[in-house]
Amino acid sequence: MITSRKMVTQLIMAAKVQKQLKWVDVAKQVGQSKEWTTAACLGQMQMTKQQAETVGTIFDLNDEAVAWLQIVPYKGSEGVANDPLIYRLNEALSVYGPSIKELVHEEFGDGIMSAIDFSLDIQREKNENGDRVKMVWSGKFLPYKTF
């Protein structure tokens, strides 16, 4: 019996390792970006029935696990990140977040960038001093309303 979305994520990750799959290949079969597909498989997005069934086939999931993939998940992570990569992303936002906020407000006005109407693109950028991680975030600007 599966009692949480986290259990489904663990099944997916175990099958990914066992089958030596790449997220980009899973995404092609699901028909979404590698970034969205990875987030969905890690329990952060709700899948359609068709997407969930495709993921179920790829990772040999049972019907119960496929059903869990179609439920709206609890989003976000728990507690303080201690994984070095996630910690460093938090560090970068901690250092550059106020500047990003200032520049967004200067350009767009008072509002936020949506994480709902959002896309993410992660690429390897070749560099003679060591390859770089290139991330492009694109979120709809939502202005605060007056009332």
Coordinates of N, CA and C in Angstrom, one line a residue:
M1 N 0.8 -1.2 0.0 CA 0.0 0.0 0.0 C 0.9 1.2 0.0
I2 N 0.6 2.2 -0.9 CA 1.3 3.4 -1.0 C 0.6 4.5 -0.2
T3 N 1.3 5.1 0.7 CA 0.6 6.1 1.6 C 1.0 7.5 1.4
S4 N 1.9 7.8 0.5 CA 2.4 9.2 0.2 C 3.0 9.3 -1.1
R5 N 3.0 10.5 -1.6 CA 3.7 10.9 -2.9 C 5.2 10.6 -2.8
K6 N 5.7 10.8 -1.6 CA 7.1 10.5 -1.3 C 7.5 9.1 -1.7
M7 N 6.6 8.2 -1.3 CA 6.9 6.8 -1.6 C 7.0 6.5 -3.1
V8 N 6.1 7.2 -3.9 CA 6.1 7.1 -5.3 C 7.4 7.6 -5.9
T9 N 7.9 8.8 -5.3 CA 9.2 9.3 -5.8 C 10.3 8.4 -5.5
Q10 N 10.3 7.7 -4.4 CA 11.3 6.7 -4.1 C 11.3 5.5 -5.1
L11 N 10.1 5.1 -5.5 CA 10.0 4.0 -6.5 C 10.5 4.5 -7.8
I12 N 10.2 5.7 -8.2 CA 10.7 6.3 -9.4 C 12.2 6.3 -9.4
M13 N 12.8 6.9 -8.4 CA 14.2 7.0 -8.3 C 14.9 5.7 -8.3
A14 N 14.4 4.7 -7.6 CA 15.0 3.3 -7.6 C 15.0 2.8 -9.0
A15 N 13.8 2.9 -9.7 CA 13.7 2.4 -11.1 C 14.6 3.1 -12.0
K16 N 14.8 4.5 -11.8 CA 15.7 5.3 -12.7 C 17.1 4.8 -12.6
V17 N 17.5 4.5 -11.4 CA 18.9 4.0 -11.2 C 19.0 2.6 -11.8
Q18 N 18.1 1.7 -11.5 CA 18.1 0.3 -12.0 C 18.1 0.3 -13.5
K19 N 17.3 1.1 -14.1 CA 17.2 1.1 -15.6 C 18.2 2.1 -16.3
Q20 N 19.0 2.8 -15.5 CA 20.0 3.8 -16.0 C 19.4 4.8 -17.0
L21 N 18.2 5.4 -16.5 CA 17.5 6.3 -17.4 C 18.0 7.7 -17.2
K22 N 17.9 8.6 -18.2 CA 18.2 10.0 -18.1 C 16.8 10.8 -18.1
W23 N 16.8 11.9 -17.3 CA 15.5 12.7 -17.3 C 15.2 13.2 -18.7
V24 N 16.1 13.6 -19.5 CA 15.8 14.1 -20.8 C 15.1 13.0 -21.6
D25 N 15.4 11.8 -21.5 CA 14.8 10.7 -22.2 C 13.3 10.4 -21.7
V26 N 13.2 10.5 -20.4 CA 11.9 10.4 -19.8 C 11.0 11.5 -20.3
A27 N 11.5 12.8 -20.3 CA 10.7 13.9 -20.7 C 10.3 13.8 -22.1
K28 N 11.1 13.3 -23.0 CA 10.7 13.1 -24.4 C 9.5 12.2 -24.5
Q29 N 9.4 11.1 -23.7 CA 8.3 10.2 -23.7 C 7.1 10.8 -23.1
V30 N 7.3 11.7 -22.1 CA 6.1 12.3 -21.4 C 5.6 13.5 -22.3
G31 N 6.5 14.1 -23.1 CA 6.1 15.2 -23.9 C 6.2 16.6 -23.3
Q32 N 7.0 16.7 -22.2 CA 7.2 17.9 -21.5 C 8.7 18.2 -21.4
S33 N 9.1 19.4 -20.9 CA 10.5 19.7 -20.7 C 11.1 18.8 -19.7
K34 N 12.4 18.7 -19.8 CA 13.1 17.9 -18.8 C 13.0 18.5 -17.4
E35 N 12.9 19.8 -17.3 CA 12.8 20.4 -16.0 C 11.5 20.2 -15.4
W36 N 10.4 20.3 -16.1 CA 9.0 20.0 -15.6 C 8.9 18.5 -15.3
T37 N 9.3 17.7 -16.2 CA 9.2 16.3 -16.0 C 9.9 15.8 -14.7
T38 N 11.1 16.3 -14.5 CA 11.9 15.9 -13.4 C 11.2 16.4 -12.1
A39 N 10.7 17.6 -12.1 CA 10.0 18.1 -10.9 C 8.7 17.3 -10.7
A40 N 8.0 16.9 -11.7 CA 6.8 16.1 -11.6 C 7.2 14.7 -11.0
C41 N 8.2 14.1 -11.5 CA 8.6 12.8 -11.0 C 9.1 12.8 -9.6
L42 N 9.7 14.0 -9.2 CA 10.1 14.2 -7.8 C 9.0 14.6 -6.9
G43 N 7.8 14.6 -7.4 CA 6.6 14.9 -6.5 C 6.2 16.4 -6.4
Q44 N 6.7 17.2 -7.3 CA 6.3 18.7 -7.2 C 5.3 19.1 -8.2
M45 N 4.8 18.3 -9.1 CA 3.8 18.7 -10.1 C 2.7 17.6 -10.2
Q46 N 1.5 18.0 -10.5 CA 0.5 17.1 -10.8 C 0.5 16.7 -12.2
M47 N 0.4 15.4 -12.5 CA 0.4 14.9 -13.9 C -1.0 14.6 -14.4
T48 N -1.2 14.7 -15.7 CA -2.4 14.3 -16.3 C -2.4 12.8 -16.2
K49 N -3.6 12.2 -16.5 CA -3.7 10.7 -16.6 C -2.8 10.2 -17.6
Q50 N -2.7 10.8 -18.8 CA -1.8 10.3 -19.8 C -0.3 10.4 -19.4
Q51 N 0.1 11.5 -18.8 CA 1.4 11.7 -18.4 C 1.8 10.6 -17.3
A52 N 0.9 10.5 -16.3 CA 1.1 9.5 -15.2 C 1.2 8.1 -15.7
E53 N 0.4 7.7 -16.7 CA 0.4 6.4 -17.3 C 1.7 6.2 -18.0
T54 N 2.2 7.2 -18.7 CA 3.5 7.1 -19.4 C 4.6 6.9 -18.4
V55 N 4.6 7.7 -17.4 CA 5.6 7.6 -16.3 C 5.5 6.2 -15.7
G56 N 4.3 5.7 -15.5 CA 4.1 4.4 -14.9 C 4.7 3.3 -15.7
T57 N 4.5 3.4 -17.0 CA 5.1 2.5 -18.0 C 6.7 2.5 -17.9
I58 N 7.2 3.7 -18.0 CA 8.6 3.9 -18.0 C 9.3 3.3 -16.7
F59 N 8.7 3.5 -15.6 CA 9.3 3.1 -14.3 C 8.6 1.9 -13.7
D60 N 7.8 1.2 -14.5 CA 7.1 0.0 -14.0 C 6.4 0.2 -12.7
L61 N 5.6 1.3 -12.7 CA 4.8 1.6 -11.5 C 3.4 0.9 -11.5
N62 N 2.9 0.5 -10.4 CA 1.5 -0.1 -10.4 C 0.5 1.0 -10.5
D63 N -0.8 0.6 -10.6 CA -1.9 1.5 -10.8 C -2.0 2.5 -9.6
E64 N -1.8 2.0 -8.4 CA -1.9 2.9 -7.2 C -0.9 4.0 -7.3
A65 N 0.4 3.7 -7.7 CA 1.4 4.7 -7.8 C 1.0 5.7 -9.0
V66 N 0.5 5.2 -10.1 CA 0.1 6.1 -11.2 C -1.0 7.0 -10.7
A67 N -1.9 6.5 -9.9 CA -3.0 7.4 -9.3 C -2.4 8.5 -8.5
W68 N -1.4 8.2 -7.6 CA -0.8 9.2 -6.8 C -0.1 10.3 -7.6
L69 N 0.4 10.0 -8.8 CA 1.0 11.0 -9.7 C 0.0 12.0 -10.2
Q70 N -1.3 11.7 -10.1 CA -2.3 12.6 -10.6 C -3.0 13.5 -9.5
I71 N -2.5 13.3 -8.3 CA -3.0 14.1 -7.2 C -2.2 15.4 -7.0
V72 N -2.8 16.5 -6.7 CA -2.1 17.7 -6.5 C -1.1 17.5 -5.3
P73 N 0.2 17.8 -5.5 CA 1.1 17.5 -4.4 C 1.3 18.7 -3.5
Y74 N 1.8 18.4 -2.3 CA 2.3 19.4 -1.4 C 3.6 19.9 -2.0
K75 N 3.7 21.1 -2.4 CA 4.9 21.6 -3.1 C 6.0 22.2 -2.1
G76 N 7.2 22.2 -2.5 CA 8.3 22.7 -1.7 C 9.0 21.6 -1.0
S77 N 10.1 22.0 -0.3 CA 10.9 21.1 0.4 C 10.7 21.3 1.9
E78 N 11.1 20.4 2.7 CA 10.9 20.4 4.1 C 12.2 20.9 4.8
G79 N 12.1 21.8 5.7 CA 13.3 22.2 6.5 C 14.3 22.9 5.7
V80 N 15.5 23.1 6.3 CA 16.6 23.8 5.7 C 17.3 22.9 4.8
A81 N 17.6 23.3 3.6 CA 18.3 22.5 2.7 C 19.7 22.2 3.1
N82 N 20.1 20.9 3.1 CA 21.5 20.6 3.5 C 22.2 20.0 2.3
D83 N 21.5 19.7 1.2 CA 22.2 19.2 0.0 C 23.1 20.4 -0.5
P84 N 24.4 20.2 -0.8 CA 25.3 21.3 -1.2 C 24.8 22.1 -2.4
L85 N 24.2 21.4 -3.4 CA 23.8 22.2 -4.6 C 22.6 23.1 -4.2
I86 N 21.6 22.5 -3.5 CA 20.4 23.3 -3.1 C 20.8 24.4 -2.1
Y87 N 21.7 24.1 -1.2 CA 22.2 25.1 -0.3 C 22.9 26.3 -1.0
R88 N 23.7 26.0 -2.1 CA 24.3 27.0 -2.8 C 23.3 27.8 -3.7
L89 N 22.3 27.2 -4.2 CA 21.2 28.0 -4.8 C 20.6 28.9 -3.9
N90 N 20.3 28.4 -2.7 CA 19.7 29.3 -1.6 C 20.7 30.4 -1.3
E91 N 22.0 30.1 -1.2 CA 23.0 31.1 -1.0 C 23.0 32.2 -2.1
A92 N 22.9 31.7 -3.3 CA 22.9 32.7 -4.4 C 21.7 33.6 -4.4
L93 N 20.5 33.1 -4.0 CA 19.3 33.9 -3.9 C 19.5 34.8 -2.7
S94 N 20.1 34.3 -1.6 CA 20.3 35.1 -0.4 C 21.2 36.4 -0.8
V95 N 22.2 36.1 -1.5 CA 23.2 37.2 -1.9 C 22.6 38.1 -3.0
Y96 N 22.0 37.5 -4.0 CA 21.5 38.3 -5.2 C 20.0 38.6 -5.1
G97 N 19.3 38.0 -4.2 CA 17.8 38.2 -4.2 C 17.4 39.6 -4.0
P98 N 18.0 40.4 -3.1 CA 17.6 41.8 -3.0 C 17.9 42.6 -4.2
S99 N 19.0 42.3 -4.9 CA 19.3 43.0 -6.2 C 18.3 42.6 -7.3
I100 N 17.9 41.3 -7.3 CA 16.9 40.8 -8.3 C 15.6 41.5 -8.0
K101 N 15.2 41.6 -6.8 CA 14.0 42.2 -6.4 C 14.0 43.7 -6.8
E102 N 15.0 44.4 -6.5 CA 15.1 45.8 -6.9 C 15.0 46.0 -8.4
L103 N 15.7 45.2 -9.2 CA 15.7 45.3 -10.6 C 14.4 45.0 -11.2
V104 N 13.7 43.9 -10.7 CA 12.4 43.5 -11.2 C 11.4 44.7 -10.9
H105 N 11.5 45.2 -9.7 CA 10.5 46.3 -9.3 C 10.8 47.5 -10.1
E106 N 12.1 47.8 -10.4 CA 12.4 49.0 -11.2 C 11.8 48.9 -12.6
E107 N 11.9 47.6 -13.2 CA 11.5 47.4 -14.5 C 10.0 47.2 -14.7
F108 N 9.4 46.5 -13.7 CA 8.0 46.1 -13.8 C 7.0 46.8 -12.9
G109 N 7.5 47.3 -11.8 CA 6.7 47.9 -10.7 C 6.6 46.9 -9.6
D110 N 5.6 47.2 -8.7 CA 5.4 46.4 -7.5 C 4.6 45.1 -7.8
G111 N 5.3 44.0 -7.6 CA 4.6 42.7 -7.9 C 5.6 41.6 -7.7
I112 N 5.2 40.4 -8.2 CA 6.0 39.2 -8.0 C 6.2 38.5 -9.3
M113 N 7.1 37.5 -9.4 CA 7.3 36.6 -10.5 C 6.6 35.3 -10.1
S114 N 5.7 34.9 -11.0 CA 4.9 33.7 -10.7 C 5.8 32.4 -10.8
A115 N 5.6 31.5 -9.9 CA 6.2 30.2 -10.0 C 5.1 29.2 -10.5
I116 N 3.9 29.7 -10.8 CA 2.9 28.9 -11.4 C 2.9 29.0 -12.9
D117 N 2.9 30.2 -13.4 CA 3.1 30.5 -14.8 C 4.6 30.7 -15.0
F118 N 5.3 29.6 -15.1 CA 6.8 29.6 -15.0 C 7.4 28.5 -15.9
S119 N 8.6 28.8 -16.3 CA 9.4 27.8 -17.0 C 10.9 27.9 -16.6
L120 N 11.6 26.9 -16.8 CA 13.0 26.8 -16.3 C 13.7 26.0 -17.4
D121 N 14.9 26.5 -17.8 CA 15.8 25.8 -18.7 C 17.2 25.7 -18.1
I122 N 17.7 24.5 -18.0 CA 19.0 24.3 -17.5 C 19.9 23.7 -18.6
Q123 N 21.0 24.3 -18.8 CA 21.9 23.9 -19.9 C 23.4 23.9 -19.4
R124 N 24.2 23.1 -20.0 CA 25.6 23.1 -19.8 C 26.2 24.2 -20.7
E125 N 27.0 25.0 -20.1 CA 27.7 26.1 -20.9 C 29.2 25.8 -20.8
K126 N 29.8 25.5 -22.0 CA 31.2 25.2 -22.1 C 32.0 26.5 -21.7
N127 N 33.1 26.3 -21.0 CA 33.9 27.4 -20.6 C 35.3 26.8 -20.3
E128 N 36.3 27.5 -20.9 CA 37.7 27.0 -20.8 C 38.2 26.9 -19.3
N129 N 37.5 27.7 -18.4 CA 37.9 27.6 -17.0 C 37.1 26.7 -16.2
G130 N 36.3 25.8 -16.9 CA 35.4 24.9 -16.2 C 34.0 25.1 -16.7
D131 N 33.3 24.1 -17.0 CA 31.9 24.2 -17.5 C 31.0 24.9 -16.5
R132 N 30.0 25.6 -17.0 CA 29.2 26.4 -16.1 C 27.7 25.8 -16.2
V133 N 27.0 26.1 -15.2 CA 25.6 25.7 -15.2 C 24.8 27.0 -15.5
K134 N 24.0 26.9 -16.6 CA 23.3 28.0 -17.1 C 21.8 27.7 -16.8
M135 N 21.2 28.6 -16.0 CA 19.8 28.5 -15.7 C 19.0 29.7 -16.1
V136 N 17.9 29.5 -16.9 CA 17.1 30.6 -17.3 C 15.7 30.4 -16.6
W137 N 15.3 31.3 -15.8 CA 14.0 31.3 -15.1 C 13.1 32.3 -15.9
S138 N 11.9 31.9 -16.2 CA 10.9 32.7 -16.8 C 9.6 32.6 -16.1
G139 N 9.2 33.6 -15.5 CA 7.9 33.6 -14.8 C 7.1 34.8 -15.1
K140 N 5.8 34.6 -15.2 CA 4.9 35.7 -15.5 C 4.9 36.8 -14.4
F141 N 4.9 38.1 -14.7 CA 4.9 39.1 -13.7 C 3.5 39.3 -13.3
L142 N 3.3 39.3 -12.0 CA 1.9 39.6 -11.4 C 2.0 40.8 -10.5
P143 N 1.4 41.9 -11.0 CA 1.4 43.1 -10.2 C 0.5 43.1 -9.0
Y144 N 0.8 43.7 -7.9 CA -0.1 43.8 -6.8 C -1.2 44.8 -7.2
K145 N -2.4 44.5 -6.8 CA -3.5 45.4 -7.1 C -3.8 46.3 -5.9
T146 N -4.3 47.5 -6.2 CA -4.8 48.3 -5.2 C -6.3 48.1 -5.1
F147 N -6.9 48.3 -3.9 CA -8.3 48.1 -3.7 C -8.8 49.0 -2.6

